[in-house]
Every structure is written in structure tokens, then in C-alpha cells.
Amino acid sequence: REDRLWFGHALVADTVLHQLLGRERRRIHERCFDALQRLAPDDHAGLARHAWGAGRFDEIVGIAQRGARRYLDRGQTFQALRLACDGLSEDGDQVELLAVATEAAWRLDFVSEALEHARRWRALAVTDRDRIDAQRFVGRLLLELDDRVGAEAEIEELALAAARYELEGRMAEQARAEAAVAQLLMLRHDPVAVDWAERAIDHARRSGDVAVEVQAEVERASALVPGSPRLEALAALREAALRARE
């Protein structure tokens, strides 16, 4: 169509855009936002960008909540991180966005940024499940930053939480905390990780939490690698990987 322009270089497009009056830019972003809502409602990154350009800041958090986890699950990690951070810039207390930002930053090897998100996620967590997952990430990231003292404190706190959940008869939370301890001990190459993983597997199975059961199987298999016969360790890893795919 005659009213469409295409720029061969991004700098040219950027220069033209910034020569427009503010109200003209906002109007163009508004039209793009409305068009995307009709034609490509799953383009969450585009919707957030045009919502920001149109000054519709109150809609960015909702867009991020709908899209950030989807991007992460599809392996679009950088888009997930950027969209989660867009939402957090408008409301920094969104726990689900902090969870996505933590995992996305960790996958991208932005360890310090991931730790910052994880600590805030843990501080704001409402459910025990969120609190355990956030604390597991904090411990893991501290280990990756070679902060052994800090990581040990997280492991001890998770172990105490597992014992408390056992006394309270909350087996699902107990299994989750035990699996978190198993992962951190495995990363520290501590053979005790196998015992924690086996307890987590048993409690997760009895409470019907298949995801935690499989995670604990992965931790157990990984912990077996340094100190077990090679064929036994490989068989355990293959079985855990197969269940994880399922």
C-alpha cells in the first residue's frame, strides 16, 4: 500500500521517529497497539512496546503477566526477561514476574541480576511454594557466585523448613523443600544430596506432586554421577531425563 514505509536501516527509522512531535509518536503507537490487539494479540512484546509509546502504562503489567511466562516456556528467554522487567518497572511487587525474571536472567547467565530478582521474589512470596522456589534460586545463584557461606545459610533454612512442614503434616511442601535442599547439595558435590532426593521422591509421590517427584529424581541422578559406578549413574540420568520430558 502507498501509505506504508520501510526503512532499510534501523538508525534511519529511529531518526525519523524521534523527529516526530510527541503527540504524533503517541498517536502512531496507539494505532499500532490497537492493530496488534486485533490482529496479533499474542505478540506481547509488541503490545508492551506500543503501550509504553502510547502512554498506556497501566496496561503494561497485565500484558507482562500474560506473556512473560509464555515466552519463557517457549525458550524465548531474552523476550521473557525484557517483558517481565517492563512489567516490574510499573509494579515491582508482582511475584510471578519476579519468578520469570529470576529464571530468565539465570538462563542468560546474568547471575547478579537473577539474584536481585530472586531475593525480592523470596521477600514478597505469599505461598510456601513460591518461597521455597525463590530460596532455592537464591541458594543456587550464591553457589554460582562462589558465596559458599551464603549458600550454606540458605540450605540450612530450607532444611529447617522441611522439618517444620513434616511436623505440620504438610507433605507436599516438605517434598518441595527437600528437593530444593537436594539440588543445592548436589551442586555442592555433597553425597548427602542422594538421601535428601530420595526422601523428596517418596514424599512427592505420596502427596501426588509429579513435578517435584521428577525434579528430585533428576537431583538424585545428578548426585550419583561423582560417586557411583558409571553405568548406574548413566541409567539413573536417562530415566530421570525421560520422566522430565514426559
PDB file of C-alpha atoms in Angstrom:
ATOM      1  CA  ARG A   1       0.000   0.000   0.000  1.00  0.00           C
ATOM      2  CA  GLU A   2       1.141   3.570  -0.737  1.00  0.00           C
ATOM      3  CA  ASP A   3       0.933   4.750   2.897  1.00  0.00           C
ATOM      4  CA  ARG A   4       3.475   2.215   4.152  1.00  0.00           C
ATOM      5  CA  LEU A   5       7.182   2.969   4.524  1.00  0.00           C
ATOM      6  CA  TRP A   6      10.040   0.542   5.018  1.00  0.00           C
ATOM      7  CA  PHE A   7      13.458   1.626   6.296  1.00  0.00           C
ATOM      8  CA  GLY A   8      16.489  -0.383   5.267  1.00  0.00           C
ATOM      9  CA  HIS A   9      18.464   0.676   8.346  1.00  0.00           C
ATOM     10  CA  ALA A  10      17.205   0.824  11.929  1.00  0.00           C
ATOM     11  CA  LEU A  11      19.028   4.109  12.584  1.00  0.00           C
ATOM     12  CA  VAL A  12      17.093   5.817   9.800  1.00  0.00           C
ATOM     13  CA  ALA A  13      13.796   4.597  11.237  1.00  0.00           C
ATOM     14  CA  ASP A  14      14.872   5.728  14.717  1.00  0.00           C
ATOM     15  CA  THR A  15      15.885   9.167  13.443  1.00  0.00           C
ATOM     16  CA  VAL A  16      12.574   9.687  11.642  1.00  0.00           C
ATOM     17  CA  LEU A  17      10.651   8.519  14.693  1.00  0.00           C
ATOM     18  CA  HIS A  18      12.394  10.975  17.007  1.00  0.00           C
ATOM     19  CA  GLN A  19      11.802  13.887  14.644  1.00  0.00           C
ATOM     20  CA  LEU A  20       8.077  13.460  15.069  1.00  0.00           C
ATOM     21  CA  LEU A  21       6.232  15.518  17.621  1.00  0.00           C
ATOM     22  CA  GLY A  22       5.459  13.720  20.859  1.00  0.00           C
ATOM     23  CA  ARG A  23       1.737  13.644  20.182  1.00  0.00           C
ATOM     24  CA  GLU A  24       2.381  12.223  16.686  1.00  0.00           C
ATOM     25  CA  ARG A  25       4.514   9.418  18.118  1.00  0.00           C
ATOM     26  CA  ARG A  26       1.890   8.619  20.735  1.00  0.00           C
ATOM     27  CA  ARG A  27      -0.841   8.553  18.077  1.00  0.00           C
ATOM     28  CA  ILE A  28       1.170   6.141  15.895  1.00  0.00           C
ATOM     29  CA  HIS A  29       1.892   3.879  18.876  1.00  0.00           C
ATOM     30  CA  GLU A  30      -1.795   3.990  19.795  1.00  0.00           C
ATOM     31  CA  ARG A  31      -2.790   2.857  16.293  1.00  0.00           C
ATOM     32  CA  CYS A  32      -0.164   0.095  16.338  1.00  0.00           C
ATOM     33  CA  PHE A  33      -1.344  -1.054  19.761  1.00  0.00           C
ATOM     34  CA  ASP A  34      -4.969  -1.250  18.630  1.00  0.00           C
ATOM     35  CA  ALA A  35      -3.990  -3.096  15.438  1.00  0.00           C
ATOM     36  CA  LEU A  36      -1.913  -5.645  17.341  1.00  0.00           C
ATOM     37  CA  GLN A  37      -4.728  -6.265  19.796  1.00  0.00           C
ATOM     38  CA  ARG A  38      -6.961  -7.180  16.863  1.00  0.00           C
ATOM     39  CA  LEU A  39      -4.516  -8.995  14.603  1.00  0.00           C
ATOM     40  CA  ALA A  40      -1.764 -10.427  16.837  1.00  0.00           C
ATOM     41  CA  PRO A  41      -2.905 -10.477  20.479  1.00  0.00           C
ATOM     42  CA  ASP A  42      -0.142 -12.973  21.335  1.00  0.00           C
ATOM     43  CA  ASP A  43       2.592 -10.510  20.332  1.00  0.00           C
ATOM     44  CA  HIS A  44       3.042  -9.483  23.960  1.00  0.00           C
ATOM     45  CA  ALA A  45       6.426  -7.826  23.396  1.00  0.00           C
ATOM     46  CA  GLY A  46       4.994  -5.637  20.638  1.00  0.00           C
ATOM     47  CA  LEU A  47       1.926  -4.779  22.705  1.00  0.00           C
ATOM     48  CA  ALA A  48       4.091  -3.730  25.644  1.00  0.00           C
ATOM     49  CA  ARG A  49       6.342  -1.605  23.428  1.00  0.00           C
ATOM     50  CA  HIS A  50       3.432   0.214  21.817  1.00  0.00           C
ATOM     51  CA  ALA A  51       1.561   0.555  25.121  1.00  0.00           C
ATOM     52  CA  TRP A  52       4.635   2.317  26.513  1.00  0.00           C
ATOM     53  CA  GLY A  53       4.927   4.531  23.423  1.00  0.00           C
ATOM     54  CA  ALA A  54       1.227   5.399  23.623  1.00  0.00           C
ATOM     55  CA  GLY A  55       1.483   6.286  27.293  1.00  0.00           C
ATOM     56  CA  ARG A  56      -0.833   3.418  28.297  1.00  0.00           C
ATOM     57  CA  PHE A  57       1.407   2.454  31.199  1.00  0.00           C
ATOM     58  CA  ASP A  58      -1.404   0.937  33.262  1.00  0.00           C
ATOM     59  CA  GLU A  59      -1.778  -1.856  30.678  1.00  0.00           C
ATOM     60  CA  ILE A  60       1.863  -2.969  30.666  1.00  0.00           C
ATOM     61  CA  VAL A  61       1.676  -5.081  33.839  1.00  0.00           C
ATOM     62  CA  GLY A  62      -1.267  -7.089  32.504  1.00  0.00           C
ATOM     63  CA  ILE A  63       0.490  -7.663  29.173  1.00  0.00           C
ATOM     64  CA  ALA A  64       3.630  -8.826  31.005  1.00  0.00           C
ATOM     65  CA  GLN A  65       1.627 -11.159  33.227  1.00  0.00           C
ATOM     66  CA  ARG A  66       0.022 -12.766  30.186  1.00  0.00           C
ATOM     67  CA  GLY A  67       3.139 -13.015  28.065  1.00  0.00           C
ATOM     68  CA  ALA A  68       6.354 -13.314  30.083  1.00  0.00           C
ATOM     69  CA  ARG A  69       5.811 -16.892  31.277  1.00  0.00           C
ATOM     70  CA  ARG A  70       4.717 -17.963  27.771  1.00  0.00           C
ATOM     71  CA  TYR A  71       7.923 -16.603  26.279  1.00  0.00           C
ATOM     72  CA  LEU A  72       9.984 -18.393  28.937  1.00  0.00           C
ATOM     73  CA  ASP A  73       8.179 -21.697  28.381  1.00  0.00           C
ATOM     74  CA  ARG A  74       8.796 -21.414  24.623  1.00  0.00           C
ATOM     75  CA  GLY A  75      12.505 -20.794  25.143  1.00  0.00           C
ATOM     76  CA  GLN A  76      12.323 -17.113  24.129  1.00  0.00           C
ATOM     77  CA  THR A  77      14.355 -16.229  27.176  1.00  0.00           C
ATOM     78  CA  PHE A  78      15.511 -12.715  26.357  1.00  0.00           C
ATOM     79  CA  GLN A  79      11.984 -11.652  25.401  1.00  0.00           C
ATOM     80  CA  ALA A  80      10.706 -13.170  28.650  1.00  0.00           C
ATOM     81  CA  LEU A  81      13.238 -11.207  30.694  1.00  0.00           C
ATOM     82  CA  ARG A  82      12.604  -7.937  28.883  1.00  0.00           C
ATOM     83  CA  LEU A  83       8.833  -8.237  29.157  1.00  0.00           C
ATOM     84  CA  ALA A  84       8.971  -9.245  32.833  1.00  0.00           C
ATOM     85  CA  CYS A  85      11.211  -6.265  33.556  1.00  0.00           C
ATOM     86  CA  ASP A  86       8.836  -3.968  31.646  1.00  0.00           C
ATOM     87  CA  GLY A  87       6.047  -5.110  33.942  1.00  0.00           C
ATOM     88  CA  LEU A  88       8.208  -4.818  37.047  1.00  0.00           C
ATOM     89  CA  SER A  89       9.163  -1.263  36.093  1.00  0.00           C
ATOM     90  CA  GLU A  90       5.488  -0.389  36.519  1.00  0.00           C
ATOM     91  CA  ASP A  91       4.847  -2.601  39.561  1.00  0.00           C
ATOM     92  CA  GLY A  92       7.901  -4.108  41.245  1.00  0.00           C
ATOM     93  CA  ASP A  93       5.839  -6.261  43.616  1.00  0.00           C
ATOM     94  CA  GLN A  94       4.491  -8.722  41.025  1.00  0.00           C
ATOM     95  CA  VAL A  95       5.664 -12.096  42.347  1.00  0.00           C
ATOM     96  CA  GLU A  96       5.025 -14.053  39.131  1.00  0.00           C
ATOM     97  CA  LEU A  97       7.019 -11.529  37.097  1.00  0.00           C
ATOM     98  CA  LEU A  98       9.858 -11.713  39.625  1.00  0.00           C
ATOM     99  CA  ALA A  99       9.843 -15.509  39.243  1.00  0.00           C
ATOM    100  CA  VAL A 100      10.068 -15.229  35.447  1.00  0.00           C
ATOM    101  CA  ALA A 101      12.743 -12.526  35.624  1.00  0.00           C
ATOM    102  CA  THR A 102      14.806 -14.673  38.012  1.00  0.00           C
ATOM    103  CA  GLU A 103      14.749 -17.757  35.823  1.00  0.00           C
ATOM    104  CA  ALA A 104      15.203 -15.865  32.549  1.00  0.00           C
ATOM    105  CA  ALA A 105      18.183 -13.875  33.866  1.00  0.00           C
ATOM    106  CA  TRP A 106      19.714 -17.093  35.236  1.00  0.00           C
ATOM    107  CA  ARG A 107      19.293 -18.862  31.883  1.00  0.00           C
ATOM    108  CA  LEU A 108      21.010 -15.933  30.178  1.00  0.00           C
ATOM    109  CA  ASP A 109      23.858 -16.108  32.722  1.00  0.00           C
ATOM    110  CA  PHE A 110      23.029 -12.673  34.176  1.00  0.00           C
ATOM    111  CA  VAL A 111      23.736 -14.105  37.611  1.00  0.00           C
ATOM    112  CA  SER A 112      23.842 -10.905  39.655  1.00  0.00           C
ATOM    113  CA  GLU A 113      20.604  -9.635  38.104  1.00  0.00           C
ATOM    114  CA  ALA A 114      18.960 -13.023  38.686  1.00  0.00           C
ATOM    115  CA  LEU A 115      19.995 -12.940  42.349  1.00  0.00           C
ATOM    116  CA  GLU A 116      18.499  -9.481  42.790  1.00  0.00           C
ATOM    117  CA  HIS A 117      15.172 -10.658  41.350  1.00  0.00           C
ATOM    118  CA  ALA A 118      15.276 -13.898  43.371  1.00  0.00           C
ATOM    119  CA  ARG A 119      15.809 -12.093  46.666  1.00  0.00           C
ATOM    120  CA  ARG A 120      12.912  -9.765  46.015  1.00  0.00           C
ATOM    121  CA  TRP A 121      10.780 -12.717  44.897  1.00  0.00           C
ATOM    122  CA  ARG A 122      11.535 -14.502  48.173  1.00  0.00           C
ATOM    123  CA  ALA A 123      10.807 -11.385  50.236  1.00  0.00           C
ATOM    124  CA  LEU A 124       7.403 -10.886  48.585  1.00  0.00           C
ATOM    125  CA  ALA A 125       6.374 -14.548  48.257  1.00  0.00           C
ATOM    126  CA  VAL A 126       2.911 -15.227  49.630  1.00  0.00           C
ATOM    127  CA  THR A 127       2.724 -19.021  49.238  1.00  0.00           C
ATOM    128  CA  ASP A 128       5.164 -21.551  50.683  1.00  0.00           C
ATOM    129  CA  ARG A 129       5.657 -22.968  47.206  1.00  0.00           C
ATOM    130  CA  ASP A 130       6.871 -19.621  45.891  1.00  0.00           C
ATOM    131  CA  ARG A 131       9.035 -19.045  48.941  1.00  0.00           C
ATOM    132  CA  ILE A 132      10.761 -22.423  48.570  1.00  0.00           C
ATOM    133  CA  ASP A 133      11.342 -21.972  44.829  1.00  0.00           C
ATOM    134  CA  ALA A 134      12.705 -18.467  45.327  1.00  0.00           C
ATOM    135  CA  GLN A 135      15.012 -19.601  48.120  1.00  0.00           C
ATOM    136  CA  ARG A 136      16.286 -22.480  46.003  1.00  0.00           C
ATOM    137  CA  PHE A 137      17.209 -19.994  43.294  1.00  0.00           C
ATOM    138  CA  VAL A 138      18.897 -17.710  45.829  1.00  0.00           C
ATOM    139  CA  GLY A 139      20.998 -20.622  47.095  1.00  0.00           C
ATOM    140  CA  ARG A 140      21.855 -21.799  43.591  1.00  0.00           C
ATOM    141  CA  LEU A 141      22.876 -18.336  42.437  1.00  0.00           C
ATOM    142  CA  LEU A 142      25.021 -17.814  45.536  1.00  0.00           C
ATOM    143  CA  LEU A 143      26.811 -21.069  44.737  1.00  0.00           C
ATOM    144  CA  GLU A 144      27.387 -19.886  41.172  1.00  0.00           C
ATOM    145  CA  LEU A 145      28.843 -16.669  42.593  1.00  0.00           C
ATOM    146  CA  ASP A 146      31.054 -18.810  44.868  1.00  0.00           C
ATOM    147  CA  ASP A 147      29.428 -17.476  48.035  1.00  0.00           C
ATOM    148  CA  ARG A 148      29.598 -20.732  49.985  1.00  0.00           C
ATOM    149  CA  VAL A 149      28.719 -19.159  53.324  1.00  0.00           C
ATOM    150  CA  GLY A 150      25.580 -17.524  51.948  1.00  0.00           C
ATOM    151  CA  ALA A 151      24.543 -20.705  50.148  1.00  0.00           C
ATOM    152  CA  GLU A 152      25.019 -22.772  53.322  1.00  0.00           C
ATOM    153  CA  ALA A 153      22.663 -20.438  55.181  1.00  0.00           C
ATOM    154  CA  GLU A 154      20.000 -20.968  52.504  1.00  0.00           C
ATOM    155  CA  ILE A 155      20.438 -24.754  52.670  1.00  0.00           C
ATOM    156  CA  GLU A 156      20.070 -24.758  56.461  1.00  0.00           C
ATOM    157  CA  GLU A 157      16.951 -22.605  56.278  1.00  0.00           C
ATOM    158  CA  LEU A 158      15.361 -24.892  53.684  1.00  0.00           C
ATOM    159  CA  ALA A 159      16.221 -27.955  55.777  1.00  0.00           C
ATOM    160  CA  LEU A 160      14.572 -26.367  58.823  1.00  0.00           C
ATOM    161  CA  ALA A 161      11.513 -25.546  56.709  1.00  0.00           C
ATOM    162  CA  ALA A 162      11.294 -29.184  55.565  1.00  0.00           C
ATOM    163  CA  ALA A 163      11.377 -30.336  59.192  1.00  0.00           C
ATOM    164  CA  ARG A 164       8.676 -27.813  60.116  1.00  0.00           C
ATOM    165  CA  TYR A 165       6.418 -28.937  57.275  1.00  0.00           C
ATOM    166  CA  GLU A 166       6.870 -32.542  58.425  1.00  0.00           C
ATOM    167  CA  LEU A 167       5.706 -31.646  61.936  1.00  0.00           C
ATOM    168  CA  GLU A 168       2.725 -29.816  60.450  1.00  0.00           C
ATOM    169  CA  GLY A 169       1.818 -32.764  58.232  1.00  0.00           C
ATOM    170  CA  ARG A 170       2.261 -30.748  55.028  1.00  0.00           C
ATOM    171  CA  MET A 171       3.857 -33.399  52.877  1.00  0.00           C
ATOM    172  CA  ALA A 172       3.721 -31.542  49.538  1.00  0.00           C
ATOM    173  CA  GLU A 173       5.620 -28.542  50.935  1.00  0.00           C
ATOM    174  CA  GLN A 174       8.000 -30.890  52.763  1.00  0.00           C
ATOM    175  CA  ALA A 175       8.819 -32.686  49.498  1.00  0.00           C
ATOM    176  CA  ARG A 176       9.403 -29.393  47.691  1.00  0.00           C
ATOM    177  CA  ALA A 177      11.790 -28.135  50.371  1.00  0.00           C
ATOM    178  CA  GLU A 178      13.631 -31.476  50.446  1.00  0.00           C
ATOM    179  CA  ALA A 179      14.053 -31.397  46.659  1.00  0.00           C
ATOM    180  CA  ALA A 180      15.429 -27.858  46.919  1.00  0.00           C
ATOM    181  CA  VAL A 181      17.972 -28.972  49.533  1.00  0.00           C
ATOM    182  CA  ALA A 182      18.885 -31.946  47.342  1.00  0.00           C
ATOM    183  CA  GLN A 183      19.591 -29.673  44.385  1.00  0.00           C
ATOM    184  CA  LEU A 184      21.802 -27.309  46.351  1.00  0.00           C
ATOM    185  CA  LEU A 185      23.737 -30.161  47.968  1.00  0.00           C
ATOM    186  CA  MET A 186      24.143 -31.818  44.571  1.00  0.00           C
ATOM    187  CA  LEU A 187      25.610 -28.602  43.158  1.00  0.00           C
ATOM    188  CA  ARG A 188      27.987 -28.551  46.109  1.00  0.00           C
ATOM    189  CA  HIS A 189      29.000 -32.166  45.279  1.00  0.00           C
ATOM    190  CA  ASP A 190      27.790 -33.382  48.653  1.00  0.00           C
ATOM    191  CA  PRO A 191      26.812 -37.106  48.575  1.00  0.00           C
ATOM    192  CA  VAL A 192      24.136 -36.441  51.218  1.00  0.00           C
ATOM    193  CA  ALA A 193      22.124 -34.976  48.325  1.00  0.00           C
ATOM    194  CA  VAL A 194      21.108 -38.522  47.387  1.00  0.00           C
ATOM    195  CA  ASP A 195      19.410 -39.073  50.761  1.00  0.00           C
ATOM    196  CA  TRP A 196      17.543 -35.752  50.539  1.00  0.00           C
ATOM    197  CA  ALA A 197      16.459 -36.523  46.982  1.00  0.00           C
ATOM    198  CA  GLU A 198      15.175 -39.979  47.926  1.00  0.00           C
ATOM    199  CA  ARG A 199      13.124 -38.503  50.785  1.00  0.00           C
ATOM    200  CA  ALA A 200      11.741 -35.873  48.412  1.00  0.00           C
ATOM    201  CA  ILE A 201      10.837 -38.527  45.840  1.00  0.00           C
ATOM    202  CA  ASP A 202       8.959 -40.575  48.445  1.00  0.00           C
ATOM    203  CA  HIS A 203       7.063 -37.613  49.904  1.00  0.00           C
ATOM    204  CA  ALA A 204       6.268 -36.099  46.490  1.00  0.00           C
ATOM    205  CA  ARG A 205       4.947 -39.444  45.265  1.00  0.00           C
ATOM    206  CA  ARG A 206       2.773 -39.873  48.342  1.00  0.00           C
ATOM    207  CA  SER A 207       1.415 -36.318  48.045  1.00  0.00           C
ATOM    208  CA  GLY A 208       0.777 -36.657  44.292  1.00  0.00           C
ATOM    209  CA  ASP A 209       3.190 -33.937  43.163  1.00  0.00           C
ATOM    210  CA  VAL A 210       4.646 -35.455  39.991  1.00  0.00           C
ATOM    211  CA  ALA A 211       6.690 -32.358  39.051  1.00  0.00           C
ATOM    212  CA  VAL A 212       8.578 -32.320  42.357  1.00  0.00           C
ATOM    213  CA  GLU A 213       8.983 -36.096  42.221  1.00  0.00           C
ATOM    214  CA  VAL A 214      10.650 -35.859  38.816  1.00  0.00           C
ATOM    215  CA  GLN A 215      12.792 -32.891  39.875  1.00  0.00           C
ATOM    216  CA  ALA A 216      14.018 -34.885  42.857  1.00  0.00           C
ATOM    217  CA  GLU A 217      14.794 -37.835  40.554  1.00  0.00           C
ATOM    218  CA  VAL A 218      16.943 -35.515  38.446  1.00  0.00           C
ATOM    219  CA  GLU A 219      18.763 -34.279  41.573  1.00  0.00           C
ATOM    220  CA  ARG A 220      19.325 -37.853  42.753  1.00  0.00           C
ATOM    221  CA  ALA A 221      20.655 -38.985  39.374  1.00  0.00           C
ATOM    222  CA  SER A 222      22.929 -35.947  39.120  1.00  0.00           C
ATOM    223  CA  ALA A 223      24.268 -36.521  42.635  1.00  0.00           C
ATOM    224  CA  LEU A 224      25.068 -40.156  41.790  1.00  0.00           C
ATOM    225  CA  VAL A 225      27.446 -39.188  38.969  1.00  0.00           C
ATOM    226  CA  PRO A 226      30.596 -38.414  41.032  1.00  0.00           C
ATOM    227  CA  GLY A 227      30.480 -41.366  43.447  1.00  0.00           C
ATOM    228  CA  SER A 228      28.645 -44.252  41.767  1.00  0.00           C
ATOM    229  CA  PRO A 229      29.521 -46.755  39.049  1.00  0.00           C
ATOM    230  CA  ARG A 230      29.310 -45.080  35.658  1.00  0.00           C
ATOM    231  CA  LEU A 231      26.622 -47.362  34.231  1.00  0.00           C
ATOM    232  CA  GLU A 232      24.402 -46.961  37.294  1.00  0.00           C
ATOM    233  CA  ALA A 233      24.708 -43.169  37.202  1.00  0.00           C
ATOM    234  CA  LEU A 234      24.016 -43.003  33.448  1.00  0.00           C
ATOM    235  CA  ALA A 235      20.975 -45.265  33.768  1.00  0.00           C
ATOM    236  CA  ALA A 236      19.569 -43.066  36.539  1.00  0.00           C
ATOM    237  CA  LEU A 237      20.171 -39.925  34.477  1.00  0.00           C
ATOM    238  CA  ARG A 238      18.489 -41.404  31.387  1.00  0.00           C
ATOM    239  CA  GLU A 239      15.455 -42.473  33.405  1.00  0.00           C
ATOM    240  CA  ALA A 240      15.177 -39.069  35.101  1.00  0.00           C
ATOM    241  CA  ALA A 241      15.520 -37.267  31.756  1.00  0.00           C
ATOM    242  CA  LEU A 242      12.823 -39.446  30.202  1.00  0.00           C
ATOM    243  CA  ARG A 243      10.403 -38.718  33.038  1.00  0.00           C
ATOM    244  CA  ALA A 244      11.204 -34.997  32.838  1.00  0.00           C
ATOM    245  CA  ARG A 245      10.332 -34.979  29.125  1.00  0.00           C
ATOM    246  CA  GLU A 246       7.064 -36.761  29.862  1.00  0.00           C
TER     247      GLU A 246
END
